Amino acid sequence: DVKVTQSSRYLVKRTGEKVFLECVQDMDHENMFWYRQDPGLGLRLIYFSYDVKMKEKGDIPEGYSVSREKKERFSLILESASTNQTSMYLCASSFYRSGLGTGEQYFGPGTRLTVT
Amino acid sequence: SQQGEEDPQALSIQEGENATMNCSYKTSINNLQWYRQNSGRGLVHLILIRSNEREKHSGRLRVTLDTSKKSSSLLITASRAADTASYFCATAAGGGSNYKLTFGKGTLLTVNP
């Protein structure tokens, strides 16, 4: 079974703090993703990575950065947390096959972050 | 940018009934996927249908894809209370940046016992 784990289920941080969200997958997937999910807005892609040390901006990268030093680990960093970053954060991983496009994504359980 | 749009936004049915959810998208795709999310949890992949396929089955799930209409439907037969969840379609775009999926906003399905 593919397993994607996230470092925390619930997190409470103060405005201005630097926040690290960690994600680890055990299936040797090339691709890893960070989303945020807000009521009425669905899932929005923040950043993704298709290889170690490679990253690409998603739809809403502002205020976030990422790090992928090892294939199995993808970190999301909030440089200076703000209240509008209160959200559910979901990490996912997938393989990629030429001709098929991106395969199914395997999601972690999510981190509900509250910034006060 | 949101490509997949699910319809309806919410659906309430009785146990044993069938549930149908629809998804429309705008640009060419390599594949389309459906996911389920139980309240407050991560998403779980249900089924993937390639752009050259028209129908696919998995247990009580049936997915159709009409690329000419840029639409897909998910049918859950003989629904159970445990099927209560949000259901999302996601498209894998054709062409260049095809690493990622674009998710719709989901259909909230409630199955009443």
Tab-separated table of C-alpha atoms in Angstrom, chain A residues 9 33 35 37 40-41 43 45 48 50 59 88 96 100-105 107-109, chain B residues 1-2 30-31 33 35 37 40-43 45 48 50 88 92 98-101 103 105:
chain	number	residue	atom	x	y	z
A	9	ARG	CA	-2.718	16.577	11.660
A	33	PHE	CA	2.400	18.085	-4.725
A	35	TYR	CA	-2.433	21.741	-2.165
A	37	GLN	CA	-8.238	23.215	0.454
A	40	GLY	CA	-16.066	26.778	-1.632
A	41	LEU	CA	-12.699	26.958	-3.392
A	43	LEU	CA	-8.241	22.114	-4.009
A	45	LEU	CA	-2.199	23.664	-6.192
A	48	PHE	CA	4.756	20.653	-7.202
A	50	TYR	CA	8.760	16.328	-10.561
A	59	ASP	CA	-1.740	28.263	-9.042
A	88	MET	CA	-6.242	22.437	5.235
A	96	TYR	CA	4.311	9.900	-14.373
A	100	LEU	CA	-0.699	8.478	-19.936
A	101	GLY	CA	0.175	11.725	-18.294
A	102	THR	CA	0.148	11.958	-14.565
A	103	GLY	CA	-1.220	8.906	-12.822
A	104	GLU	CA	-3.390	8.728	-9.764
A	105	GLN	CA	-2.320	10.820	-6.843
A	107	PHE	CA	-2.862	11.838	-0.649
A	108	GLY	CA	-1.734	12.244	2.903
A	109	PRO	CA	-4.294	12.746	5.689
B	1	SER	CA	-7.355	27.705	-12.508
B	2	GLN	CA	-10.205	25.257	-12.101
B	30	ASN	CA	-4.720	12.810	-21.196
B	31	ASN	CA	-6.925	11.296	-18.544
B	33	GLN	CA	-9.775	10.850	-12.519
B	35	TYR	CA	-11.554	10.960	-6.058
B	37	GLN	CA	-12.904	12.604	0.348
B	40	GLY	CA	-11.702	16.232	7.145
B	41	ARG	CA	-9.508	13.593	5.516
B	42	GLY	CA	-7.248	13.258	2.505
B	43	LEU	CA	-8.543	12.315	-0.928
B	45	HIS	CA	-8.336	7.816	-5.743
B	48	LEU	CA	-8.866	6.769	-13.829
B	50	ARG	CA	-7.915	7.620	-20.317
B	88	PHE	CA	-14.018	15.302	-7.054
B	92	ALA	CA	-4.625	15.581	-16.402
B	98	ASN	CA	1.174	17.386	-17.714
B	99	TYR	CA	2.578	16.546	-14.336
B	100	LYS	CA	-0.334	17.949	-12.449
B	101	LEU	CA	-4.051	17.457	-11.987
B	103	PHE	CA	-9.459	19.484	-9.469
B	105	LYS	CA	-14.829	21.898	-6.409
